[in-house]
PDB file of C-alpha atoms in Angstrom:
ATOM      1  CA  UNK A   1       0.000   0.000   0.000  1.00 52.00           C
ATOM      2  CA  UNK A   2       2.852   2.397   0.790  1.00 51.00           C
ATOM      3  CA  UNK A   3       4.470   1.746  -2.595  1.00 56.00           C
ATOM      4  CA  UNK A   4       1.136   2.182  -4.350  1.00 55.00           C
ATOM      5  CA  UNK A   5       0.486   5.524  -2.653  1.00 51.00           C
ATOM      6  CA  UNK A   6       4.022   6.703  -3.418  1.00 52.00           C
ATOM      7  CA  UNK A   7       3.524   5.795  -7.046  1.00 54.00           C
ATOM      8  CA  UNK A   8       0.166   7.571  -7.258  1.00 54.00           C
ATOM      9  CA  UNK A   9       1.356  10.676  -5.359  1.00 53.00           C
ATOM     10  CA  UNK A  10       5.140  10.957  -5.808  1.00 56.00           C
ATOM     11  CA  UNK A  11       5.290  14.637  -4.786  1.00 54.00           C
ATOM     12  CA  UNK A  12       3.389  14.281  -1.530  1.00 56.00           C
ATOM     13  CA  UNK A  13       5.077  14.205   1.869  1.00 60.00           C
ATOM     14  CA  UNK A  14       6.375  10.757   2.907  1.00 63.00           C
ATOM     15  CA  UNK A  15       4.596  10.837   6.272  1.00 66.00           C
ATOM     16  CA  UNK A  16       1.308  11.674   4.577  1.00 65.00           C
ATOM     17  CA  UNK A  17       1.841   8.817   2.126  1.00 62.00           C
ATOM     18  CA  UNK A  18       2.445   6.385   4.999  1.00 69.00           C
ATOM     19  CA  UNK A  19      -0.704   7.551   6.798  1.00 72.00           C
ATOM     20  CA  UNK A  20      -2.741   7.280   3.608  1.00 69.00           C
ATOM     21  CA  UNK A  21      -1.354   3.789   2.974  1.00 68.00           C
ATOM     22  CA  UNK A  22      -2.387   2.687   6.470  1.00 71.00           C
ATOM     23  CA  UNK A  23      -5.815   4.223   5.910  1.00 73.00           C
ATOM     24  CA  UNK A  24      -6.217   2.219   2.686  1.00 72.00           C
ATOM     25  CA  UNK A  25      -5.107  -0.914   4.519  1.00 71.00           C
ATOM     26  CA  UNK A  26      -7.454  -0.450   7.469  1.00 72.00           C
ATOM     27  CA  UNK A  27     -10.404   0.416   5.223  1.00 73.00           C
ATOM     28  CA  UNK A  28     -10.377  -3.020   3.592  1.00 76.00           C
ATOM     29  CA  UNK A  29     -13.821  -4.588   4.156  1.00 77.00           C
ATOM     30  CA  UNK A  30     -12.520  -7.974   5.279  1.00 79.00           C
ATOM     31  CA  UNK A  31     -10.082  -6.438   7.761  1.00 80.00           C
ATOM     32  CA  UNK A  32     -12.792  -4.150   9.146  1.00 81.00           C
ATOM     33  CA  UNK A  33     -15.078  -7.164   9.546  1.00 83.00           C
ATOM     34  CA  UNK A  34     -12.408  -9.101  11.446  1.00 83.00           C
ATOM     35  CA  UNK A  35     -11.790  -6.137  13.729  1.00 85.00           C
ATOM     36  CA  UNK A  36     -15.513  -5.957  14.447  1.00 87.00           C
ATOM     37  CA  UNK A  37     -15.559  -9.640  15.364  1.00 88.00           C
ATOM     38  CA  UNK A  38     -12.569  -9.163  17.673  1.00 89.00           C
ATOM     39  CA  UNK A  39     -14.329  -6.217  19.335  1.00 90.00           C
ATOM     40  CA  UNK A  40     -17.472  -8.285  19.885  1.00 89.00           C
ATOM     41  CA  UNK A  41     -15.409 -11.142  21.310  1.00 90.00           C
ATOM     42  CA  UNK A  42     -13.655  -8.797  23.735  1.00 91.00           C
ATOM     43  CA  UNK A  43     -16.985  -7.281  24.753  1.00 88.00           C
ATOM     44  CA  UNK A  44     -18.467 -10.703  25.407  1.00 89.00           C
ATOM     45  CA  UNK A  45     -15.467 -12.012  27.318  1.00 88.00           C
ATOM     46  CA  UNK A  46     -14.448  -9.019  29.422  1.00 90.00           C
ATOM     47  CA  UNK A  47     -17.903  -7.507  29.817  1.00 87.00           C
ATOM     48  CA  UNK A  48     -19.728 -10.732  30.582  1.00 85.00           C
ATOM     49  CA  UNK A  49     -22.209 -10.210  27.752  1.00 87.00           C
ATOM     50  CA  UNK A  50     -22.294 -13.836  26.631  1.00 88.00           C
ATOM     51  CA  UNK A  51     -25.184 -13.270  24.227  1.00 89.00           C
ATOM     52  CA  UNK A  52     -22.814 -11.257  22.008  1.00 88.00           C
ATOM     53  CA  UNK A  53     -21.058 -14.506  21.054  1.00 88.00           C
ATOM     54  CA  UNK A  54     -24.053 -15.313  18.854  1.00 89.00           C
ATOM     55  CA  UNK A  55     -22.995 -12.574  16.407  1.00 88.00           C
ATOM     56  CA  UNK A  56     -19.781 -14.484  15.677  1.00 88.00           C
ATOM     57  CA  UNK A  57     -21.832 -16.980  13.674  1.00 88.00           C
ATOM     58  CA  UNK A  58     -22.276 -14.239  11.061  1.00 87.00           C
ATOM     59  CA  UNK A  59     -18.692 -14.996  10.001  1.00 87.00           C
ATOM     60  CA  UNK A  60     -20.116 -17.897   8.008  1.00 87.00           C
ATOM     61  CA  UNK A  61     -21.183 -15.300   5.432  1.00 84.00           C
ATOM     62  CA  UNK A  62     -17.475 -14.615   4.782  1.00 82.00           C
ATOM     63  CA  UNK A  63     -16.479 -18.277   4.758  1.00 84.00           C
ATOM     64  CA  UNK A  64     -19.246 -19.676   2.564  1.00 85.00           C
ATOM     65  CA  UNK A  65     -19.528 -18.538  -1.089  1.00 83.00           C
ATOM     66  CA  UNK A  66     -23.151 -19.701  -1.140  1.00 84.00           C
ATOM     67  CA  UNK A  67     -24.062 -17.496   1.816  1.00 86.00           C
ATOM     68  CA  UNK A  68     -22.167 -14.613   0.225  1.00 84.00           C
ATOM     69  CA  UNK A  69     -24.299 -15.017  -2.901  1.00 84.00           C
ATOM     70  CA  UNK A  70     -27.452 -14.981  -0.776  1.00 85.00           C
ATOM     71  CA  UNK A  71     -26.310 -11.870   1.104  1.00 84.00           C
ATOM     72  CA  UNK A  72     -25.364 -10.131  -2.144  1.00 85.00           C
ATOM     73  CA  UNK A  73     -28.763 -10.931  -3.622  1.00 86.00           C
ATOM     74  CA  UNK A  74     -30.482  -9.258  -0.686  1.00 86.00           C
ATOM     75  CA  UNK A  75     -28.119  -6.272  -0.389  1.00 86.00           C
ATOM     76  CA  UNK A  76     -27.764  -5.507  -4.128  1.00 87.00           C
ATOM     77  CA  UNK A  77     -31.222  -3.876  -4.480  1.00 89.00           C
ATOM     78  CA  UNK A  78     -30.611  -1.787  -1.337  1.00 89.00           C
ATOM     79  CA  UNK A  79     -31.691   1.521  -2.863  1.00 91.00           C
ATOM     80  CA  UNK A  80     -34.966   0.233  -4.395  1.00 92.00           C
ATOM     81  CA  UNK A  81     -35.701  -1.601  -1.142  1.00 92.00           C
ATOM     82  CA  UNK A  82     -35.083   1.543   0.877  1.00 93.00           C
ATOM     83  CA  UNK A  83     -37.383   3.559  -1.365  1.00 93.00           C
ATOM     84  CA  UNK A  84     -40.046   0.840  -1.057  1.00 92.00           C
ATOM     85  CA  UNK A  85     -39.811   0.912   2.740  1.00 91.00           C
ATOM     86  CA  UNK A  86     -39.981   4.708   2.631  1.00 92.00           C
ATOM     87  CA  UNK A  87     -43.091   4.476   0.485  1.00 91.00           C
ATOM     88  CA  UNK A  88     -44.603   2.035   2.993  1.00 89.00           C
ATOM     89  CA  UNK A  89     -43.906   4.481   5.832  1.00 91.00           C
ATOM     90  CA  UNK A  90     -45.505   7.352   3.895  1.00 92.00           C
ATOM     91  CA  UNK A  91     -48.607   5.300   3.126  1.00 91.00           C
ATOM     92  CA  UNK A  92     -48.853   4.211   6.760  1.00 90.00           C
ATOM     93  CA  UNK A  93     -48.530   7.847   7.867  1.00 93.00           C
ATOM     94  CA  UNK A  94     -51.407   8.788   5.563  1.00 92.00           C
ATOM     95  CA  UNK A  95     -53.558   5.954   6.910  1.00 91.00           C
ATOM     96  CA  UNK A  96     -52.660   7.001  10.452  1.00 90.00           C
ATOM     97  CA  UNK A  97     -53.883  10.529   9.727  1.00 91.00           C
ATOM     98  CA  UNK A  98     -57.128   9.201   8.242  1.00 91.00           C
ATOM     99  CA  UNK A  99     -57.575   6.861  11.188  1.00 89.00           C
ATOM    100  CA  UNK A 100     -57.046   9.606  13.777  1.00 88.00           C
ATOM    101  CA  UNK A 101     -59.542  11.855  12.034  1.00 88.00           C
ATOM    102  CA  UNK A 102     -62.296   9.330  11.288  1.00 88.00           C
ATOM    103  CA  UNK A 103     -61.744   6.206  13.406  1.00 88.00           C
ATOM    104  CA  UNK A 104     -60.015   7.419  16.555  1.00 87.00           C
ATOM    105  CA  UNK A 105     -62.434   5.549  18.832  1.00 86.00           C
ATOM    106  CA  UNK A 106     -62.027   2.295  16.887  1.00 87.00           C
ATOM    107  CA  UNK A 107     -58.253   2.390  17.433  1.00 87.00           C
ATOM    108  CA  UNK A 108     -58.726   2.558  21.226  1.00 81.00           C
ATOM    109  CA  UNK A 109     -55.446   3.716  22.800  1.00 84.00           C
ATOM    110  CA  UNK A 110     -53.263   3.218  19.711  1.00 85.00           C
ATOM    111  CA  UNK A 111     -54.041   6.630  18.229  1.00 85.00           C
ATOM    112  CA  UNK A 112     -54.845   8.744  21.285  1.00 82.00           C
ATOM    113  CA  UNK A 113     -51.532  10.587  21.609  1.00 82.00           C
ATOM    114  CA  UNK A 114     -50.359  11.964  18.265  1.00 87.00           C
ATOM    115  CA  UNK A 115     -49.931  11.064  14.618  1.00 89.00           C
ATOM    116  CA  UNK A 116     -46.401   9.632  15.066  1.00 90.00           C
ATOM    117  CA  UNK A 117     -47.526   7.234  17.798  1.00 89.00           C
ATOM    118  CA  UNK A 118     -50.490   6.237  15.656  1.00 89.00           C
ATOM    119  CA  UNK A 119     -48.263   5.607  12.636  1.00 90.00           C
ATOM    120  CA  UNK A 120     -45.734   3.559  14.582  1.00 90.00           C
ATOM    121  CA  UNK A 121     -48.561   1.555  16.162  1.00 88.00           C
ATOM    122  CA  UNK A 122     -50.016   0.769  12.746  1.00 88.00           C
ATOM    123  CA  UNK A 123     -46.588  -0.304  11.458  1.00 86.00           C
ATOM    124  CA  UNK A 124     -46.009  -2.568  14.425  1.00 86.00           C
ATOM    125  CA  UNK A 125     -49.466  -4.004  15.041  1.00 84.00           C
ATOM    126  CA  UNK A 126     -50.339  -4.135  11.355  1.00 80.00           C
ATOM    127  CA  UNK A 127     -47.380  -6.367  10.484  1.00 78.00           C
ATOM    128  CA  UNK A 128     -46.944  -8.542  13.571  1.00 77.00           C
ATOM    129  CA  UNK A 129     -50.083 -10.571  12.906  1.00 67.00           C
ATOM    130  CA  UNK A 130     -50.245 -13.471  10.489  1.00 61.00           C
ATOM    131  CA  UNK A 131     -52.275 -11.412   8.006  1.00 65.00           C
ATOM    132  CA  UNK A 132     -51.130  -7.875   7.306  1.00 70.00           C
ATOM    133  CA  UNK A 133     -53.910  -5.436   8.085  1.00 79.00           C
ATOM    134  CA  UNK A 134     -55.613  -3.226  10.663  1.00 83.00           C
ATOM    135  CA  UNK A 135     -58.220  -5.647  11.939  1.00 76.00           C
ATOM    136  CA  UNK A 136     -56.012  -6.787  14.830  1.00 78.00           C
ATOM    137  CA  UNK A 137     -55.845  -3.327  16.402  1.00 84.00           C
ATOM    138  CA  UNK A 138     -59.297  -1.898  15.628  1.00 85.00           C
ATOM    139  CA  UNK A 139     -62.720  -2.683  17.031  1.00 86.00           C
ATOM    140  CA  UNK A 140     -64.844  -5.017  14.962  1.00 86.00           C
ATOM    141  CA  UNK A 141     -67.815  -3.586  13.101  1.00 86.00           C
ATOM    142  CA  UNK A 142     -70.752  -5.231  11.333  1.00 86.00           C
ATOM    143  CA  UNK A 143     -73.191  -4.350   8.553  1.00 88.00           C
ATOM    144  CA  UNK A 144     -75.527  -2.839  11.120  1.00 88.00           C
ATOM    145  CA  UNK A 145     -72.959  -0.158  12.078  1.00 87.00           C
ATOM    146  CA  UNK A 146     -73.059   3.226  10.368  1.00 87.00           C
ATOM    147  CA  UNK A 147     -69.301   3.122   9.692  1.00 87.00           C
ATOM    148  CA  UNK A 148     -69.454  -0.292   8.018  1.00 89.00           C
ATOM    149  CA  UNK A 149     -68.754   0.868   4.428  1.00 91.00           C
ATOM    150  CA  UNK A 150     -66.075   3.380   5.366  1.00 91.00           C
ATOM    151  CA  UNK A 151     -64.352   0.883   7.664  1.00 89.00           C
ATOM    152  CA  UNK A 152     -64.473  -1.809   4.988  1.00 90.00           C
ATOM    153  CA  UNK A 153     -62.907   0.531   2.441  1.00 91.00           C
ATOM    154  CA  UNK A 154     -60.316   1.687   4.976  1.00 91.00           C
ATOM    155  CA  UNK A 155     -59.294  -1.790   6.146  1.00 89.00           C
ATOM    156  CA  UNK A 156     -59.338  -3.499   2.754  1.00 90.00           C
ATOM    157  CA  UNK A 157     -57.488  -0.718   0.938  1.00 91.00           C
ATOM    158  CA  UNK A 158     -54.685  -0.866   3.529  1.00 90.00           C
ATOM    159  CA  UNK A 159     -54.466  -4.629   3.135  1.00 88.00           C
ATOM    160  CA  UNK A 160     -54.338  -4.414  -0.675  1.00 90.00           C
ATOM    161  CA  UNK A 161     -51.788  -1.581  -0.817  1.00 90.00           C
ATOM    162  CA  UNK A 162     -49.540  -2.617   2.056  1.00 86.00           C
ATOM    163  CA  UNK A 163     -50.124  -6.347   2.437  1.00 83.00           C
ATOM    164  CA  UNK A 164     -50.204  -7.265  -1.251  1.00 88.00           C
ATOM    165  CA  UNK A 165     -48.630  -4.586  -3.432  1.00 90.00           C
ATOM    166  CA  UNK A 166     -45.769  -3.321  -1.250  1.00 89.00           C
ATOM    167  CA  UNK A 167     -44.740  -6.656   0.258  1.00 87.00           C
ATOM    168  CA  UNK A 168     -44.846  -8.354  -3.140  1.00 91.00           C
ATOM    169  CA  UNK A 169     -42.739  -5.520  -4.528  1.00 92.00           C
ATOM    170  CA  UNK A 170     -40.090  -6.256  -1.897  1.00 90.00           C
ATOM    171  CA  UNK A 171     -40.126  -9.955  -2.781  1.00 90.00           C
ATOM    172  CA  UNK A 172     -39.961  -9.140  -6.509  1.00 92.00           C
ATOM    173  CA  UNK A 173     -36.911  -6.892  -6.016  1.00 92.00           C
ATOM    174  CA  UNK A 174     -35.027  -9.616  -4.145  1.00 91.00           C
ATOM    175  CA  UNK A 175     -36.005 -12.336  -6.632  1.00 91.00           C
ATOM    176  CA  UNK A 176     -34.987 -10.119  -9.558  1.00 92.00           C
ATOM    177  CA  UNK A 177     -31.624  -9.542  -7.853  1.00 90.00           C
ATOM    178  CA  UNK A 178     -31.025 -13.300  -7.649  1.00 90.00           C
ATOM    179  CA  UNK A 179     -32.045 -13.703 -11.294  1.00 90.00           C
ATOM    180  CA  UNK A 180     -29.585 -10.965 -12.294  1.00 90.00           C
ATOM    181  CA  UNK A 181     -26.816 -12.756 -10.413  1.00 88.00           C
ATOM    182  CA  UNK A 182     -27.696 -15.979 -12.183  1.00 89.00           C
ATOM    183  CA  UNK A 183     -27.677 -14.327 -15.611  1.00 91.00           C
ATOM    184  CA  UNK A 184     -24.296 -12.712 -14.916  1.00 89.00           C
ATOM    185  CA  UNK A 185     -22.862 -16.051 -13.746  1.00 87.00           C
ATOM    186  CA  UNK A 186     -24.191 -17.827 -16.829  1.00 90.00           C
ATOM    187  CA  UNK A 187     -22.790 -15.137 -19.142  1.00 91.00           C
ATOM    188  CA  UNK A 188     -19.417 -15.293 -17.368  1.00 89.00           C
ATOM    189  CA  UNK A 189     -19.242 -19.075 -17.692  1.00 89.00           C
ATOM    190  CA  UNK A 190     -20.244 -18.871 -21.355  1.00 91.00           C
ATOM    191  CA  UNK A 191     -17.514 -16.312 -22.067  1.00 89.00           C
ATOM    192  CA  UNK A 192     -14.895 -18.447 -20.320  1.00 88.00           C
ATOM    193  CA  UNK A 193     -15.908 -21.448 -22.411  1.00 90.00           C
ATOM    194  CA  UNK A 194     -16.152 -19.709 -25.787  1.00 91.00           C
ATOM    195  CA  UNK A 195     -13.494 -16.942 -25.604  1.00 91.00           C
ATOM    196  CA  UNK A 196      -9.875 -16.861 -24.525  1.00 91.00           C
ATOM    197  CA  UNK A 197      -9.361 -15.273 -21.135  1.00 91.00           C
ATOM    198  CA  UNK A 198      -6.687 -12.718 -22.105  1.00 91.00           C
ATOM    199  CA  UNK A 199      -7.279 -11.829 -25.749  1.00 89.00           C
ATOM    200  CA  UNK A 200     -11.030 -12.602 -26.009  1.00 89.00           C
ATOM    201  CA  UNK A 201     -10.477 -14.514 -29.242  1.00 89.00           C
ATOM    202  CA  UNK A 202     -13.228 -16.955 -30.111  1.00 91.00           C
ATOM    203  CA  UNK A 203     -12.520 -20.556 -29.258  1.00 90.00           C
ATOM    204  CA  UNK A 204     -13.593 -21.740 -32.694  1.00 90.00           C
ATOM    205  CA  UNK A 205     -11.008 -19.490 -34.351  1.00 89.00           C
ATOM    206  CA  UNK A 206      -8.226 -20.746 -32.073  1.00 89.00           C
ATOM    207  CA  UNK A 207      -9.091 -24.403 -32.638  1.00 89.00           C
ATOM    208  CA  UNK A 208      -9.283 -23.895 -36.409  1.00 89.00           C
ATOM    209  CA  UNK A 209      -5.850 -22.237 -36.525  1.00 88.00           C
ATOM    210  CA  UNK A 210      -4.388 -24.889 -34.222  1.00 87.00           C
ATOM    211  CA  UNK A 211      -5.770 -27.675 -36.384  1.00 87.00           C
ATOM    212  CA  UNK A 212      -4.263 -26.083 -39.498  1.00 86.00           C
ATOM    213  CA  UNK A 213      -0.914 -25.843 -37.675  1.00 83.00           C
ATOM    214  CA  UNK A 214      -1.034 -29.471 -36.526  1.00 85.00           C
ATOM    215  CA  UNK A 215      -1.476 -28.635 -32.838  1.00 85.00           C
ATOM    216  CA  UNK A 216      -3.482 -31.143 -30.827  1.00 84.00           C
ATOM    217  CA  UNK A 217      -5.997 -29.606 -28.433  1.00 87.00           C
ATOM    218  CA  UNK A 218      -5.323 -26.066 -29.615  1.00 88.00           C
ATOM    219  CA  UNK A 219      -7.594 -24.441 -27.046  1.00 90.00           C
ATOM    220  CA  UNK A 220      -5.729 -25.955 -24.091  1.00 90.00           C
ATOM    221  CA  UNK A 221      -2.388 -25.150 -25.718  1.00 89.00           C
ATOM    222  CA  UNK A 222      -3.380 -21.533 -26.278  1.00 90.00           C
ATOM    223  CA  UNK A 223      -4.726 -20.989 -22.733  1.00 90.00           C
ATOM    224  CA  UNK A 224      -1.845 -22.692 -20.895  1.00 90.00           C
ATOM    225  CA  UNK A 225       1.170 -22.000 -23.143  1.00 88.00           C
ATOM    226  CA  UNK A 226       0.540 -19.028 -25.416  1.00 88.00           C
ATOM    227  CA  UNK A 227      -1.537 -16.830 -23.104  1.00 90.00           C
ATOM    228  CA  UNK A 228      -1.451 -18.260 -19.613  1.00 91.00           C
ATOM    229  CA  UNK A 229      -3.535 -15.942 -17.418  1.00 92.00           C
ATOM    230  CA  UNK A 230      -1.381 -16.727 -14.387  1.00 93.00           C
ATOM    231  CA  UNK A 231       1.701 -15.449 -16.196  1.00 93.00           C
ATOM    232  CA  UNK A 232      -0.051 -12.118 -16.676  1.00 92.00           C
ATOM    233  CA  UNK A 233      -1.129 -12.162 -13.036  1.00 92.00           C
ATOM    234  CA  UNK A 234       2.444 -12.844 -11.924  1.00 93.00           C
ATOM    235  CA  UNK A 235       3.637  -9.904 -14.028  1.00 92.00           C
ATOM    236  CA  UNK A 236       1.065  -7.568 -12.443  1.00 92.00           C
ATOM    237  CA  UNK A 237       1.952  -8.814  -8.968  1.00 90.00           C
ATOM    238  CA  UNK A 238       5.629  -8.187  -9.734  1.00 90.00           C
ATOM    239  CA  UNK A 239       4.824  -4.605 -10.739  1.00 89.00           C
ATOM    240  CA  UNK A 240       3.102  -3.964  -7.413  1.00 86.00           C
ATOM    241  CA  UNK A 241       5.970  -5.474  -5.462  1.00 85.00           C
ATOM    242  CA  UNK A 242       8.733  -3.790  -7.467  1.00 86.00           C
ATOM    243  CA  UNK A 243      10.042  -0.354  -6.548  1.00 84.00           C
ATOM    244  CA  UNK A 244       8.631   2.139  -9.100  1.00 81.00           C
ATOM    245  CA  UNK A 245      12.095   3.734  -9.372  1.00 83.00           C
ATOM    246  CA  UNK A 246      13.376   0.440 -10.846  1.00 87.00           C
ATOM    247  CA  UNK A 247      10.671   0.231 -13.512  1.00 87.00           C
ATOM    248  CA  UNK A 248      11.675  -0.042 -17.133  1.00 90.00           C
ATOM    249  CA  UNK A 249       9.962   2.150 -19.709  1.00 89.00           C
ATOM    250  CA  UNK A 250       7.308  -0.439 -20.685  1.00 90.00           C
ATOM    251  CA  UNK A 251       6.717  -1.342 -17.043  1.00 90.00           C
ATOM    252  CA  UNK A 252       6.050   2.289 -16.129  1.00 89.00           C
ATOM    253  CA  UNK A 253       3.613   2.633 -19.011  1.00 91.00           C
ATOM    254  CA  UNK A 254       1.797  -0.586 -18.123  1.00 92.00           C
ATOM    255  CA  UNK A 255       1.609   0.443 -14.472  1.00 88.00           C
ATOM    256  CA  UNK A 256      -0.104   3.674 -15.524  1.00 88.00           C
ATOM    257  CA  UNK A 257      -2.562   1.651 -17.589  1.00 90.00           C
ATOM    258  CA  UNK A 258      -3.315  -0.588 -14.589  1.00 89.00           C
ATOM    259  CA  UNK A 259      -3.799   2.365 -12.233  1.00 84.00           C
ATOM    260  CA  UNK A 260      -6.225   3.930 -14.725  1.00 86.00           C
ATOM    261  CA  UNK A 261      -8.118   0.616 -15.201  1.00 85.00           C
ATOM    262  CA  UNK A 262      -7.078   0.666 -18.867  1.00 89.00           C
ATOM    263  CA  UNK A 263      -6.721  -2.775 -20.495  1.00 88.00           C
ATOM    264  CA  UNK A 264      -5.384  -1.602 -23.850  1.00 89.00           C
ATOM    265  CA  UNK A 265      -1.928  -2.939 -22.923  1.00 91.00           C
ATOM    266  CA  UNK A 266      -3.333  -6.469 -23.119  1.00 91.00           C
ATOM    267  CA  UNK A 267      -3.342  -8.263 -26.502  1.00 89.00           C
ATOM    268  CA  UNK A 268      -7.084  -7.868 -26.996  1.00 88.00           C
ATOM    269  CA  UNK A 269      -8.119  -9.685 -30.171  1.00 87.00           C
ATOM    270  CA  UNK A 270      -4.548 -10.807 -30.860  1.00 86.00           C
ATOM    271  CA  UNK A 271      -2.577 -13.973 -30.311  1.00 86.00           C
ATOM    272  CA  UNK A 272       0.922 -15.008 -31.324  1.00 83.00           C
ATOM    273  CA  UNK A 273      -0.386 -18.399 -32.369  1.00 83.00           C
ATOM    274  CA  UNK A 274      -2.728 -16.729 -34.856  1.00 80.00           C
ATOM    275  CA  UNK A 275      -0.192 -14.159 -36.086  1.00 76.00           C
ATOM    276  CA  UNK A 276       2.855 -16.449 -36.193  1.00 61.00           C
ATOM    277  CA  UNK A 277       1.864 -18.079 -39.456  1.00 52.00           C
ATOM    278  CA  UNK A 278       3.078 -16.959 -42.860  1.00 37.00           C
ATOM    279  CA  UNK A 279       0.818 -14.661 -44.839  1.00 46.00           C
ATOM    280  CA  UNK A 280      -0.127 -17.416 -47.252  1.00 43.00           C
ATOM    281  CA  UNK A 281      -1.046 -19.889 -44.547  1.00 44.00           C
ATOM    282  CA  UNK A 282      -2.828 -17.136 -42.641  1.00 44.00           C
ATOM    283  CA  UNK A 283      -4.997 -16.336 -45.660  1.00 49.00           C
ATOM    284  CA  UNK A 284      -5.776 -20.018 -46.136  1.00 49.00           C
ATOM    285  CA  UNK A 285      -6.736 -20.324 -42.492  1.00 44.00           C
ATOM    286  CA  UNK A 286      -8.970 -17.253 -42.605  1.00 45.00           C
ATOM    287  CA  UNK A 287     -10.608 -18.552 -45.795  1.00 51.00           C
ATOM    288  CA  UNK A 288     -11.371 -21.894 -44.140  1.00 47.00           C
ATOM    289  CA  UNK A 289     -12.772 -20.128 -41.075  1.00 43.00           C
ATOM    290  CA  UNK A 290     -15.067 -17.982 -43.213  1.00 48.00           C
ATOM    291  CA  UNK A 291     -16.181 -21.063 -45.123  1.00 50.00           C
ATOM    292  CA  UNK A 292     -17.067 -22.889 -41.883  1.00 43.00           C
ATOM    293  CA  UNK A 293     -18.967 -19.845 -40.581  1.00 43.00           C
TER     294      UNK A 293
END
């Protein structure tokens, strides 16, 4: 981290660079999570709060990829979920105002104080029952009562809007998030199977050129010999470990590309196995590929 900060800000004071490097290191999500677990453990052990140990089981979300996928599916639509919950609170506030004005006696003590207490009571009592609605906290009425039609419209409209529309919207957002994750995973697996990892050349093209060159299992040869992704990873890791003052010209340029998230230094659409043939053989290979397509 210190070398990275020095490279990004070479003219800044060394002490500031060290502090910024430590800040980047401490702000890592996994490290922050581990520190939180250590704090909870210390609180439980030294403070005698044994119930806090139960929170340590949440570490399974970091250890299990399946649980991480579940957590991501729930957290990914955070903004739409927040807006949905906000909409539910606004609707409940409006129903609380209507209830205080027209059905204060039917609510008994739930709406005697003020509109905020009435709203919070509706949110709590209206969702804690098995069926979402207001019937659990309001007096029952029958067809013989004068408020029968207004109460029926009031109770049923709250159930339809809150119990059906809003809650189903929340479920739909979470389900759609899981479907998006599945589509992205399927697309990623398809790309890995049909395109080379580094150059994004189609697998069919590589196998056709390899067959024309007499190479057995051209796809495996290309991915492990010609463009091994771990060789590129080792090169990038070496750049981060190497002192920037010892960079060569190409290394400095590539490091700038990496810092700017620019992948143009990679051989996108190119491969030595495809370009190493003579022009005549290359034309024959391209002709055969076009014929097969």
